[in-house]
């Protein structure tokens, strides 16, 4: 006589079987590399090799170095400025597409236009600013031709301004997409009801649209924060080597074969980014709102 299996237990087993392949992929390609980096961060090294050990010197130097703290502050400055501009641009573009463009084909066409710069690589889009912002570039030449300035502006290129400008250009779309997706799900009858109740456009924006668009804003913010904090190529090229970032420190340590120090810096950076994401998640529960 065969024993009947409880339907609830059978469903639980099937669920585990379905989730096992994804768990194995995530474990091999995500958790295993992170564990490897954490392990290597405690190793020791010399001028030509590194070897297994258990020391805290890499973390002590990383957390007590004035250079490291200054670099983190500089990186966070880039991150905050980039986030402010990306949030403003992303919200404005998404609002226009969702509420001022009436037909779906027009929305799709305009959205595809926004993605045109992403048809090329990040490096090409970043380097394209150099001839535009240079001392004899298009921007300075145009301003001098119009009589606005008498001599070229030196701060347009190889400065914090050019770094933030390149970041905004590279990552603004990562803010547009989730906000636009969230705004498209807002019931238009809510806006009509608020308008019928006598609410002004500003009141509708602040009391209806922004609260309902918070999940998209938060998702876009997570993208921008993580991308800027880990970037090193943009800072290197657009600052002309005059500014540093956490990602560039890690890149330099790898170039010098200081893998344990680079691993420790990576772990500290990962914890910092996770802490910032955790703080943002305290304001909006994305899993509940979506």
GROMACS .gro file of C-alpha atoms in nm:
model
  290
    1UNK     CA    1   0.000   0.000   0.000
    2UNK     CA    2   0.150   0.329  -0.113
    3UNK     CA    3   0.168   0.615   0.133
    4UNK     CA    4  -0.009   0.931   0.025
    5UNK     CA    5   0.199   1.245   0.027
    6UNK     CA    6   0.056   1.552   0.188
    7UNK     CA    7  -0.026   1.803  -0.092
    8UNK     CA    8   0.126   2.090   0.108
    9UNK     CA    9   0.455   1.901   0.153
   10UNK     CA   10   0.456   1.808  -0.213
   11UNK     CA   11   0.409   2.171  -0.312
   12UNK     CA   12   0.692   2.269  -0.076
   13UNK     CA   13   0.925   2.012  -0.234
   14UNK     CA   14   0.838   2.134  -0.583
   15UNK     CA   15   0.909   2.492  -0.474
   16UNK     CA   16   1.252   2.389  -0.344
   17UNK     CA   17   1.325   2.205  -0.668
   18UNK     CA   18   1.229   2.510  -0.873
   19UNK     CA   19   1.442   2.750  -0.671
   20UNK     CA   20   1.748   2.521  -0.650
   21UNK     CA   21   1.894   2.602  -0.998
   22UNK     CA   22   1.873   2.977  -0.934
   23UNK     CA   23   2.023   2.934  -0.586
   24UNK     CA   24   2.314   2.736  -0.732
   25UNK     CA   25   2.380   3.000  -0.997
   26UNK     CA   26   2.371   3.283  -0.743
   27UNK     CA   27   2.585   3.086  -0.502
   28UNK     CA   28   2.853   3.012  -0.762
   29UNK     CA   29   2.864   3.347  -0.942
   30UNK     CA   30   2.782   3.582  -0.651
   31UNK     CA   31   2.839   3.435  -0.305
   32UNK     CA   32   3.151   3.233  -0.388
   33UNK     CA   33   3.342   3.532  -0.539
   34UNK     CA   34   3.243   3.749  -0.241
   35UNK     CA   35   3.363   3.483   0.002
   36UNK     CA   36   3.687   3.457  -0.193
   37UNK     CA   37   3.742   3.833  -0.173
   38UNK     CA   38   3.668   3.834   0.200
   39UNK     CA   39   3.913   3.547   0.253
   40UNK     CA   40   4.193   3.710   0.052
   41UNK     CA   41   4.141   4.040   0.239
   42UNK     CA   42   4.294   3.879   0.549
   43UNK     CA   43   4.602   3.750   0.365
   44UNK     CA   44   4.946   3.908   0.373
   45UNK     CA   45   5.160   4.021   0.080
   46UNK     CA   46   5.500   4.159  -0.013
   47UNK     CA   47   5.642   4.336  -0.316
   48UNK     CA   48   5.608   4.040  -0.551
   49UNK     CA   49   5.350   3.795  -0.413
   50UNK     CA   50   5.073   3.735  -0.162
   51UNK     CA   51   5.019   3.433   0.062
   52UNK     CA   52   4.757   3.290   0.303
   53UNK     CA   53   4.752   3.438   0.651
   54UNK     CA   54   4.511   3.591   0.897
   55UNK     CA   55   4.599   3.953   0.963
   56UNK     CA   56   4.397   4.269   1.016
   57UNK     CA   57   4.662   4.506   0.883
   58UNK     CA   58   4.482   4.555   0.553
   59UNK     CA   59   4.164   4.670   0.726
   60UNK     CA   60   4.349   4.875   0.990
   61UNK     CA   61   4.537   5.068   0.723
   62UNK     CA   62   4.223   5.110   0.515
   63UNK     CA   63   4.014   5.245   0.802
   64UNK     CA   64   4.280   5.467   0.962
   65UNK     CA   65   4.444   5.619   0.655
   66UNK     CA   66   4.369   5.988   0.605
   67UNK     CA   67   4.402   5.937   0.230
   68UNK     CA   68   4.132   5.670   0.234
   69UNK     CA   69   3.891   5.889   0.430
   70UNK     CA   70   3.954   6.184   0.198
   71UNK     CA   71   3.895   5.960  -0.104
   72UNK     CA   72   3.568   5.829   0.040
   73UNK     CA   73   3.450   6.185   0.103
   74UNK     CA   74   3.542   6.281  -0.254
   75UNK     CA   75   3.362   5.975  -0.393
   76UNK     CA   76   3.051   6.048  -0.186
   77UNK     CA   77   3.061   6.408  -0.307
   78UNK     CA   78   3.051   6.280  -0.665
   79UNK     CA   79   2.775   6.037  -0.572
   80UNK     CA   80   2.552   6.297  -0.403
   81UNK     CA   81   2.589   6.552  -0.684
   82UNK     CA   82   2.528   6.288  -0.950
   83UNK     CA   83   2.223   6.159  -0.764
   84UNK     CA   84   2.073   6.508  -0.733
   85UNK     CA   85   2.107   6.585  -1.103
   86UNK     CA   86   2.003   6.235  -1.215
   87UNK     CA   87   1.697   6.245  -0.989
   88UNK     CA   88   1.594   6.584  -1.125
   89UNK     CA   89   1.648   6.488  -1.488
   90UNK     CA   90   1.502   6.140  -1.446
   91UNK     CA   91   1.187   6.260  -1.271
   92UNK     CA   92   1.130   6.541  -1.522
   93UNK     CA   93   1.173   6.320  -1.828
   94UNK     CA   94   0.962   6.038  -1.680
   95UNK     CA   95   0.688   6.284  -1.578
   96UNK     CA   96   0.677   6.430  -1.929
   97UNK     CA   97   0.662   6.089  -2.094
   98UNK     CA   98   0.400   5.949  -1.857
   99UNK     CA   99   0.159   6.242  -1.824
  100UNK     CA  100   0.215   6.480  -2.117
  101UNK     CA  101   0.265   6.234  -2.402
  102UNK     CA  102  -0.080   6.096  -2.467
  103UNK     CA  103  -0.026   5.806  -2.710
  104UNK     CA  104   0.168   5.488  -2.640
  105UNK     CA  105   0.358   5.487  -2.975
  106UNK     CA  106   0.480   5.842  -2.904
  107UNK     CA  107   0.589   5.739  -2.553
  108UNK     CA  108   0.780   5.440  -2.690
  109UNK     CA  109   0.943   5.651  -2.963
  110UNK     CA  110   1.056   5.923  -2.723
  111UNK     CA  111   1.180   5.665  -2.474
  112UNK     CA  112   1.387   5.498  -2.745
  113UNK     CA  113   1.536   5.838  -2.828
  114UNK     CA  114   1.649   5.860  -2.465
  115UNK     CA  115   1.832   5.529  -2.507
  116UNK     CA  116   2.026   5.632  -2.821
  117UNK     CA  117   2.341   5.732  -2.626
  118UNK     CA  118   2.345   5.385  -2.472
  119UNK     CA  119   2.394   5.227  -2.812
  120UNK     CA  120   2.765   5.302  -2.771
  121UNK     CA  121   3.002   5.208  -2.492
  122UNK     CA  122   3.045   5.407  -2.173
  123UNK     CA  123   3.405   5.496  -2.259
  124UNK     CA  124   3.312   5.645  -2.597
  125UNK     CA  125   3.030   5.853  -2.443
  126UNK     CA  126   3.261   5.969  -2.166
  127UNK     CA  127   3.557   6.059  -2.389
  128UNK     CA  128   3.328   6.245  -2.629
  129UNK     CA  129   3.307   6.523  -2.369
  130UNK     CA  130   3.682   6.593  -2.386
  131UNK     CA  131   3.686   6.773  -2.726
  132UNK     CA  132   3.366   6.954  -2.629
  133UNK     CA  133   3.487   7.084  -2.292
  134UNK     CA  134   3.855   7.134  -2.374
  135UNK     CA  135   4.037   7.467  -2.372
  136UNK     CA  136   3.991   7.496  -2.748
  137UNK     CA  137   3.676   7.289  -2.751
  138UNK     CA  138   3.329   7.365  -2.882
  139UNK     CA  139   3.199   7.504  -2.552
  140UNK     CA  140   3.481   7.755  -2.496
  141UNK     CA  141   3.492   7.854  -2.863
  142UNK     CA  142   3.117   7.919  -2.870
  143UNK     CA  143   3.121   8.124  -2.549
  144UNK     CA  144   3.412   8.334  -2.673
  145UNK     CA  145   3.248   8.382  -3.012
  146UNK     CA  146   2.932   8.510  -2.842
  147UNK     CA  147   3.136   8.746  -2.627
  148UNK     CA  148   3.028   8.587  -2.299
  149UNK     CA  149   3.385   8.515  -2.192
  150UNK     CA  150   3.719   8.669  -2.287
  151UNK     CA  151   3.938   8.365  -2.230
  152UNK     CA  152   3.878   7.987  -2.213
  153UNK     CA  153   3.730   7.844  -1.894
  154UNK     CA  154   3.983   7.608  -1.741
  155UNK     CA  155   3.737   7.434  -1.505
  156UNK     CA  156   3.520   7.288  -1.780
  157UNK     CA  157   3.757   6.994  -1.830
  158UNK     CA  158   3.978   6.792  -1.595
  159UNK     CA  159   3.785   6.906  -1.290
  160UNK     CA  160   3.512   6.789  -1.053
  161UNK     CA  161   3.262   6.958  -1.284
  162UNK     CA  162   3.358   6.739  -1.580
  163UNK     CA  163   3.351   6.426  -1.362
  164UNK     CA  164   2.996   6.496  -1.237
  165UNK     CA  165   2.883   6.593  -1.589
  166UNK     CA  166   3.011   6.264  -1.730
  167UNK     CA  167   2.849   6.068  -1.445
  168UNK     CA  168   2.512   6.234  -1.509
  169UNK     CA  169   2.541   6.163  -1.881
  170UNK     CA  170   2.630   5.799  -1.819
  171UNK     CA  171   2.375   5.714  -1.552
  172UNK     CA  172   2.074   5.945  -1.597
  173UNK     CA  173   1.883   5.678  -1.788
  174UNK     CA  174   1.912   5.442  -1.491
  175UNK     CA  175   1.693   5.693  -1.308
  176UNK     CA  176   1.453   5.758  -1.597
  177UNK     CA  177   1.356   5.396  -1.658
  178UNK     CA  178   1.234   5.290  -1.308
  179UNK     CA  179   1.059   5.622  -1.244
  180UNK     CA  180   0.885   5.608  -1.581
  181UNK     CA  181   0.782   5.247  -1.518
  182UNK     CA  182   0.634   5.342  -1.180
  183UNK     CA  183   0.454   5.650  -1.313
  184UNK     CA  184   0.294   5.448  -1.592
  185UNK     CA  185   0.128   5.234  -1.323
  186UNK     CA  186  -0.032   5.534  -1.147
  187UNK     CA  187  -0.408   5.533  -1.194
  188UNK     CA  188  -0.494   5.849  -1.387
  189UNK     CA  189  -0.831   5.864  -1.210
  190UNK     CA  190  -0.646   5.955  -0.889
  191UNK     CA  191  -0.508   6.266  -1.056
  192UNK     CA  192  -0.851   6.353  -1.195
  193UNK     CA  193  -1.006   6.307  -0.852
  194UNK     CA  194  -0.746   6.535  -0.694
  195UNK     CA  195  -0.804   6.796  -0.964
  196UNK     CA  196  -1.182   6.775  -0.914
  197UNK     CA  197  -1.130   6.823  -0.539
  198UNK     CA  198  -0.960   7.156  -0.610
  199UNK     CA  199  -0.596   7.053  -0.574
  200UNK     CA  200  -0.343   7.262  -0.760
  201UNK     CA  201  -0.081   7.117  -0.992
  202UNK     CA  202   0.184   7.150  -0.721
  203UNK     CA  203  -0.039   6.974  -0.467
  204UNK     CA  204  -0.108   6.691  -0.711
  205UNK     CA  205   0.264   6.657  -0.774
  206UNK     CA  206   0.367   6.653  -0.408
  207UNK     CA  207   0.071   6.461  -0.259
  208UNK     CA  208  -0.015   6.212  -0.535
  209UNK     CA  209   0.255   6.163  -0.798
  210UNK     CA  210   0.575   6.180  -0.591
  211UNK     CA  211   0.449   5.946  -0.312
  212UNK     CA  212   0.333   5.691  -0.570
  213UNK     CA  213   0.658   5.724  -0.767
  214UNK     CA  214   0.880   5.664  -0.462
  215UNK     CA  215   0.956   5.299  -0.549
  216UNK     CA  216   1.087   5.401  -0.891
  217UNK     CA  217   1.289   5.686  -0.743
  218UNK     CA  218   1.438   5.448  -0.487
  219UNK     CA  219   1.528   5.183  -0.746
  220UNK     CA  220   1.691   5.446  -0.966
  221UNK     CA  221   1.878   5.584  -0.665
  222UNK     CA  222   2.017   5.240  -0.585
  223UNK     CA  223   2.142   5.205  -0.943
  224UNK     CA  224   2.307   5.548  -0.943
  225UNK     CA  225   2.465   5.509  -0.598
  226UNK     CA  226   2.615   5.167  -0.668
  227UNK     CA  227   2.744   5.264  -1.014
  228UNK     CA  228   2.907   5.589  -0.904
  229UNK     CA  229   3.062   5.442  -0.589
  230UNK     CA  230   3.228   5.162  -0.786
  231UNK     CA  231   3.334   5.366  -1.089
  232UNK     CA  232   3.701   5.441  -1.149
  233UNK     CA  233   3.746   5.495  -1.524
  234UNK     CA  234   3.531   5.810  -1.540
  235UNK     CA  235   3.711   5.979  -1.251
  236UNK     CA  236   4.049   5.892  -1.395
  237UNK     CA  237   3.987   6.029  -1.745
  238UNK     CA  238   3.753   6.322  -1.677
  239UNK     CA  239   3.959   6.462  -1.388
  240UNK     CA  240   4.288   6.432  -1.573
  241UNK     CA  241   4.431   6.240  -1.278
  242UNK     CA  242   4.360   6.528  -1.039
  243UNK     CA  243   4.084   6.350  -0.844
  244UNK     CA  244   4.062   6.004  -0.695
  245UNK     CA  245   3.784   5.764  -0.609
  246UNK     CA  246   3.753   5.446  -0.407
  247UNK     CA  247   3.731   5.241  -0.724
  248UNK     CA  248   4.053   5.395  -0.850
  249UNK     CA  249   4.233   5.307  -0.526
  250UNK     CA  250   4.128   4.945  -0.573
  251UNK     CA  251   4.239   4.956  -0.937
  252UNK     CA  252   4.580   5.094  -0.840
  253UNK     CA  253   4.626   4.827  -0.572
  254UNK     CA  254   4.547   4.555  -0.824
  255UNK     CA  255   4.792   4.707  -1.071
  256UNK     CA  256   5.060   4.693  -0.799
  257UNK     CA  257   4.972   4.326  -0.729
  258UNK     CA  258   4.853   4.418  -0.378
  259UNK     CA  259   4.556   4.183  -0.399
  260UNK     CA  260   4.491   4.145  -0.024
  261UNK     CA  261   4.483   4.525   0.018
  262UNK     CA  262   4.254   4.555  -0.285
  263UNK     CA  263   4.028   4.283  -0.142
  264UNK     CA  264   4.007   4.465   0.191
  265UNK     CA  265   3.923   4.791   0.014
  266UNK     CA  266   3.657   4.608  -0.186
  267UNK     CA  267   3.498   4.464   0.128
  268UNK     CA  268   3.490   4.806   0.294
  269UNK     CA  269   3.339   4.958  -0.020
  270UNK     CA  270   3.079   4.680  -0.040
  271UNK     CA  271   2.980   4.732   0.324
  272UNK     CA  272   2.958   5.108   0.270
  273UNK     CA  273   2.731   5.070  -0.033
  274UNK     CA  274   2.512   4.812   0.145
  275UNK     CA  275   2.483   5.047   0.442
  276UNK     CA  276   2.368   5.332   0.217
  277UNK     CA  277   2.118   5.105   0.042
  278UNK     CA  278   1.990   4.987   0.381
  279UNK     CA  279   1.936   5.347   0.489
  280UNK     CA  280   1.745   5.420   0.167
  281UNK     CA  281   1.533   5.108   0.212
  282UNK     CA  282   1.426   5.237   0.553
  283UNK     CA  283   1.237   5.517   0.379
  284UNK     CA  284   1.067   5.303   0.113
  285UNK     CA  285   0.997   4.929   0.130
  286UNK     CA  286   1.034   4.842  -0.238
  287UNK     CA  287   0.901   4.489  -0.197
  288UNK     CA  288   0.584   4.622  -0.033
  289UNK     CA  289   0.527   4.910  -0.275
  290UNK     CA  290   0.580   4.721  -0.601
   0.00000   0.00000   0.00000
